[in-house]
């Protein structure tokens, strides 16, 4: 029989150290996170803010976050499911919606810090690159973009959130190389292409294509748009109204959900000691009375 040497001895397993839980789950890139949260020592306990953008199948989450010893603390947050309040009821996860969420977050955090009047940002989105210029009174609010594990390809929706936050008046170090419309050959950003994506022009173009070539597919794909009488020509105007509504009132509203109804129990309610004691006494009384009745019936017989 061939002798096989044990490659991993007991000493190996005694010294083995597992990775962090969120690394094991594949949720956090700690190499990137360390570089985003590490603060200079001469800045003491000054928070280092991050603009965290995350996407799900039906929602977009954007938060201003800073790290502390006890965990990350959220300063402000904005979500795509808030956009129906501002007039955007369909297409809540595309590039144009990502821009709206970034704009909403920027205006909300600046209003919270009482800086919204000083830093209005880029009021009308033209698609051109925009950076916040400091004013005399206060320096602009600065945050670093945290993209998580997403691939940072040109035109990714995460850069739509970035563009919205920049136009909203937040200072974020960036380059225009990853915005939609950047040309790799000429190494320049085409503002017209970027503007088209901000105002949902790519969605309108796809709607027109389907209307001409595949009407049945158009009916199924854009059924929610059809219900709301949204035509390709009216999409840009809708997004302009949404941007104006966000700037007019960026504050978060508490949800007006009804209080939850009493849920049906499928197991017995846990009783206290006093309740159990009272229940036992009642049971004993019932048994005793039943026994006494039986004895009485036997005597009669």
C-alpha positions as semicolon CSV with decimal commas, in nm:
position;residue;x (nm);y (nm);z (nm)
1;X;0,000;0,000;0,000
2;X;0,135;0,340;-0,099
3;X;0,219;0,577;0,188
4;X;0,049;0,917;0,152
5;X;0,187;1,202;0,356
6;X;-0,072;1,415;0,537
7;X;-0,043;1,760;0,377
8;X;-0,255;1,940;0,635
9;X;-0,156;1,841;0,985
10;X;-0,331;1,906;1,315
11;X;-0,101;2,204;1,366
12;X;-0,227;2,356;1,038
13;X;-0,591;2,338;1,145
14;X;-0,512;2,471;1,493
15;X;-0,362;2,782;1,336
16;X;-0,617;2,817;1,057
17;X;-0,800;3,150;1,064
18;X;-1,128;3,189;0,874
19;X;-1,189;3,497;0,663
20;X;-1,439;3,763;0,763
21;X;-1,802;3,654;0,733
22;X;-1,892;3,900;0,457
23;X;-1,583;3,789;0,262
24;X;-1,690;3,425;0,293
25;X;-2,035;3,524;0,169
26;X;-1,881;3,720;-0,120
27;X;-2,053;4,045;-0,018
28;X;-1,765;4,279;0,073
29;X;-1,437;4,362;-0,100
30;X;-1,228;4,440;0,210
31;X;-0,928;4,557;0,008
32;X;-1,144;4,833;-0,146
33;X;-1,326;4,899;0,182
34;X;-1,002;4,959;0,377
35;X;-0,895;5,221;0,125
36;X;-1,235;5,391;0,141
37;X;-1,269;5,412;0,520
38;X;-0,912;5,461;0,645
39;X;-0,878;5,819;0,767
40;X;-0,556;6,018;0,810
41;X;-0,434;6,013;1,170
42;X;-0,397;6,391;1,184
43;X;-0,771;6,424;1,112
44;X;-0,853;6,240;1,435
45;X;-1,220;6,136;1,449
46;X;-1,336;6,321;1,136
47;X;-1,584;6,101;0,945
48;X;-1,488;5,988;0,595
49;X;-1,813;5,986;0,400
50;X;-1,895;5,738;0,123
51;X;-2,168;5,749;-0,141
52;X;-2,285;5,387;-0,141
53;X;-2,487;5,285;-0,449
54;X;-2,647;4,940;-0,470
55;X;-2,893;4,788;-0,719
56;X;-3,151;4,512;-0,684
57;X;-3,396;4,377;-0,942
58;X;-3,667;4,624;-0,842
59;X;-3,494;4,902;-0,646
60;X;-3,195;5,133;-0,621
61;X;-3,039;5,225;-0,286
62;X;-2,811;5,525;-0,240
63;X;-2,672;5,620;0,101
64;X;-2,423;5,860;0,256
65;X;-2,234;5,642;0,504
66;X;-1,936;5,675;0,736
67;X;-1,755;5,405;0,930
68;X;-1,720;5,387;1,306
69;X;-1,585;5,130;1,552
70;X;-1,934;5,001;1,624
71;X;-2,024;4,977;1,251
72;X;-2,127;5,190;0,954
73;X;-2,360;5,483;1,027
74;X;-2,599;5,614;0,759
75;X;-2,626;5,992;0,743
76;X;-2,889;6,003;0,467
77;X;-3,048;5,761;0,222
78;X;-3,260;5,769;-0,094
79;X;-3,440;5,489;-0,276
80;X;-3,594;5,435;-0,617
81;X;-3,923;5,330;-0,456
82;X;-3,959;5,693;-0,338
83;X;-3,965;5,823;-0,697
84;X;-4,340;5,763;-0,761
85;X;-4,399;6,044;-0,509
86;X;-4,213;6,277;-0,748
87;X;-4,394;6,162;-1,062
88;X;-4,180;5,869;-1,183
89;X;-4,392;5,554;-1,157
90;X;-4,227;5,325;-1,414
91;X;-3,870;5,228;-1,504
92;X;-3,736;5,259;-1,150
93;X;-3,404;5,078;-1,212
94;X;-3,268;5,226;-1,537
95;X;-2,992;5,486;-1,586
96;X;-3,236;5,780;-1,576
97;X;-3,388;5,654;-1,250
98;X;-3,037;5,606;-1,105
99;X;-2,967;5,974;-1,186
100;X;-3,289;6,074;-1,005
101;X;-3,193;5,872;-0,696
102;X;-2,846;6,033;-0,687
103;X;-3,001;6,379;-0,725
104;X;-3,254;6,307;-0,448
105;X;-2,981;6,188;-0,211
106;X;-2,762;6,492;-0,277
107;X;-3,041;6,743;-0,223
108;X;-3,159;6,557;0,088
109;X;-2,821;6,545;0,261
110;X;-2,744;6,910;0,176
111;X;-3,082;7,018;0,315
112;X;-3,012;6,814;0,627
113;X;-2,679;6,996;0,670
114;X;-2,835;7,334;0,579
115;X;-2,612;7,371;0,273
116;X;-2,877;7,339;0,002
117;X;-2,902;7,715;-0,059
118;X;-2,525;7,755;-0,099
119;X;-2,473;7,454;-0,323
120;X;-2,753;7,419;-0,578
121;X;-2,537;7,215;-0,814
122;X;-2,617;7,187;-1,184
123;X;-2,984;7,288;-1,206
124;X;-3,034;7,169;-1,566
125;X;-2,866;6,845;-1,668
126;X;-2,682;6,897;-1,997
127;X;-2,477;6,577;-1,994
128;X;-2,150;6,763;-1,952
129;X;-1,916;6,684;-1,664
130;X;-1,980;6,901;-1,358
131;X;-1,780;6,954;-1,039
132;X;-1,883;7,160;-0,738
133;X;-1,689;7,482;-0,681
134;X;-1,635;7,589;-0,316
135;X;-1,798;7,908;-0,192
136;X;-1,662;8,152;0,068
137;X;-1,874;8,041;0,366
138;X;-1,845;7,661;0,377
139;X;-1,657;7,401;0,180
140;X;-1,872;7,161;-0,025
141;X;-1,984;6,832;0,125
142;X;-1,739;6,567;0,008
143;X;-1,799;6,193;-0,032
144;X;-1,623;5,903;-0,204
145;X;-1,804;5,672;-0,445
146;X;-1,847;5,316;-0,314
147;X;-1,954;5,084;-0,598
148;X;-1,929;4,757;-0,406
149;X;-1,867;4,449;-0,622
150;X;-2,018;4,585;-0,944
151;X;-1,808;4,589;-1,263
152;X;-1,726;4,953;-1,336
153;X;-1,787;4,941;-1,710
154;X;-1,854;5,253;-1,917
155;X;-2,219;5,352;-1,884
156;X;-2,289;5,142;-1,575
157;X;-2,594;5,263;-1,380
158;X;-2,382;5,325;-1,071
159;X;-2,232;5,621;-1,259
160;X;-2,584;5,749;-1,315
161;X;-2,615;5,777;-0,936
162;X;-2,276;5,951;-0,931
163;X;-2,382;6,202;-1,197
164;X;-2,707;6,275;-1,013
165;X;-2,520;6,338;-0,687
166;X;-2,271;6,566;-0,864
167;X;-2,549;6,770;-1,025
168;X;-2,719;6,779;-0,685
169;X;-2,424;6,969;-0,533
170;X;-2,212;6,700;-0,362
171;X;-1,836;6,703;-0,421
172;X;-1,721;6,356;-0,535
173;X;-1,375;6,290;-0,685
174;X;-1,436;6,136;-1,027
175;X;-1,342;6,114;-1,393
176;X;-1,577;6,134;-1,691
177;X;-1,430;5,817;-1,847
178;X;-1,709;5,592;-1,722
179;X;-2,011;5,808;-1,796
180;X;-2,245;5,693;-2,072
181;X;-2,129;5,857;-2,395
182;X;-1,753;5,845;-2,334
183;X;-1,568;5,757;-2,654
184;X;-1,266;5,532;-2,605
185;X;-1,108;5,631;-2,938
186;X;-1,137;6,009;-2,909
187;X;-1,105;5,990;-2,527
188;X;-1,379;6,247;-2,484
189;X;-1,727;6,249;-2,335
190;X;-2,011;6,315;-2,578
191;X;-2,252;6,534;-2,373
192;X;-2,543;6,473;-2,612
193;X;-2,527;6,094;-2,565
194;X;-2,496;6,134;-2,188
195;X;-2,790;6,376;-2,180
196;X;-2,997;6,124;-2,375
197;X;-2,941;5,861;-2,106
198;X;-3,016;6,105;-1,822
199;X;-3,355;6,192;-1,972
200;X;-3,444;5,833;-2,071
201;X;-3,374;5,882;-2,442
202;X;-3,240;5,526;-2,474
203;X;-3,573;5,393;-2,340
204;X;-3,769;5,613;-2,583
205;X;-3,554;5,491;-2,875
206;X;-3,620;5,128;-2,780
207;X;-3,993;5,201;-2,753
208;X;-3,996;5,345;-3,105
209;X;-3,807;5,045;-3,242
210;X;-4,050;4,797;-3,089
211;X;-4,354;4,996;-3,200
212;X;-4,239;4,969;-3,562
213;X;-4,087;4,620;-3,568
214;X;-4,264;4,416;-3,296
215;X;-4,593;4,571;-3,181
216;X;-4,691;4,266;-2,972
217;X;-4,361;4,273;-2,782
218;X;-4,407;4,647;-2,730
219;X;-4,751;4,584;-2,577
220;X;-4,608;4,336;-2,325
221;X;-4,274;4,505;-2,248
222;X;-4,414;4,855;-2,202
223;X;-4,759;4,768;-2,065
224;X;-4,708;4,989;-1,757
225;X;-4,604;5,281;-1,980
226;X;-4,915;5,227;-2,196
227;X;-5,141;5,220;-1,888
228;X;-5,010;5,564;-1,791
229;X;-5,032;5,696;-2,149
230;X;-4,655;5,751;-2,171
231;X;-4,534;5,797;-2,528
232;X;-4,168;5,806;-2,640
233;X;-4,194;6,181;-2,706
234;X;-4,324;6,258;-2,354
235;X;-4,052;6,076;-2,157
236;X;-3,799;6,362;-2,153
237;X;-4,060;6,607;-2,025
238;X;-4,158;6,362;-1,751
239;X;-3,799;6,337;-1,625
240;X;-3,762;6,716;-1,626
241;X;-4,069;6,743;-1,402
242;X;-3,928;6,474;-1,172
243;X;-3,596;6,663;-1,136
244;X;-3,782;6,984;-1,054
245;X;-4,004;6,807;-0,798
246;X;-3,700;6,652;-0,627
247;X;-3,533;6,992;-0,594
248;X;-3,855;7,147;-0,460
249;X;-3,902;6,895;-0,177
250;X;-3,622;6,642;-0,117
251;X;-3,712;6,558;0,244
252;X;-3,802;6,201;0,332
253;X;-4,163;6,128;0,421
254;X;-4,270;5,864;0,670
255;X;-4,466;5,583;0,512
256;X;-4,839;5,590;0,582
257;X;-4,884;5,215;0,607
258;X;-5,167;5,075;0,812
259;X;-5,069;4,911;1,140
260;X;-5,020;4,535;1,095
261;X;-5,319;4,317;1,171
262;X;-5,299;4,051;1,437
263;X;-5,129;3,747;1,293
264;X;-5,281;3,404;1,334
265;X;-5,087;3,192;1,581
266;X;-4,995;2,836;1,485
267;X;-4,850;2,750;1,825
268;X;-4,966;2,799;2,182
269;X;-4,894;3,123;2,360
270;X;-4,626;3,091;2,626
271;X;-4,785;3,128;2,970
272;X;-4,631;3,290;3,276
273;X;-4,580;3,096;3,602
274;X;-4,891;3,249;3,760
275;X;-5,103;3,164;3,454
276;X;-4,978;2,803;3,450
277;X;-5,050;2,773;3,823
278;X;-5,407;2,907;3,782
279;X;-5,465;2,675;3,486
280;X;-5,353;2,373;3,689
281;X;-5,583;2,466;3,980
282;X;-5,881;2,496;3,741
283;X;-5,799;2,158;3,592
284;X;-5,778;1,995;3,936
285;X;-6,111;2,152;4,038
286;X;-6,274;2,019;3,720
287;X;-6,135;1,669;3,784
288;X;-6,242;1,672;4,148
289;X;-6,595;1,785;4,064
290;X;-6,621;1,516;3,793
291;X;-6,501;1,249;4,039
292;X;-6,750;1,368;4,302
293;X;-7,037;1,342;4,050
294;X;-6,934;0,985;3,959
295;X;-6,931;0,884;4,327
296;X;-7,278;1,036;4,374
297;X;-7,417;0,842;4,076
298;X;-7,275;0,512;4,210
299;X;-7,435;0,570;4,552
300;X;-7,775;0,626;4,388
301;X;-7,743;0,295;4,205
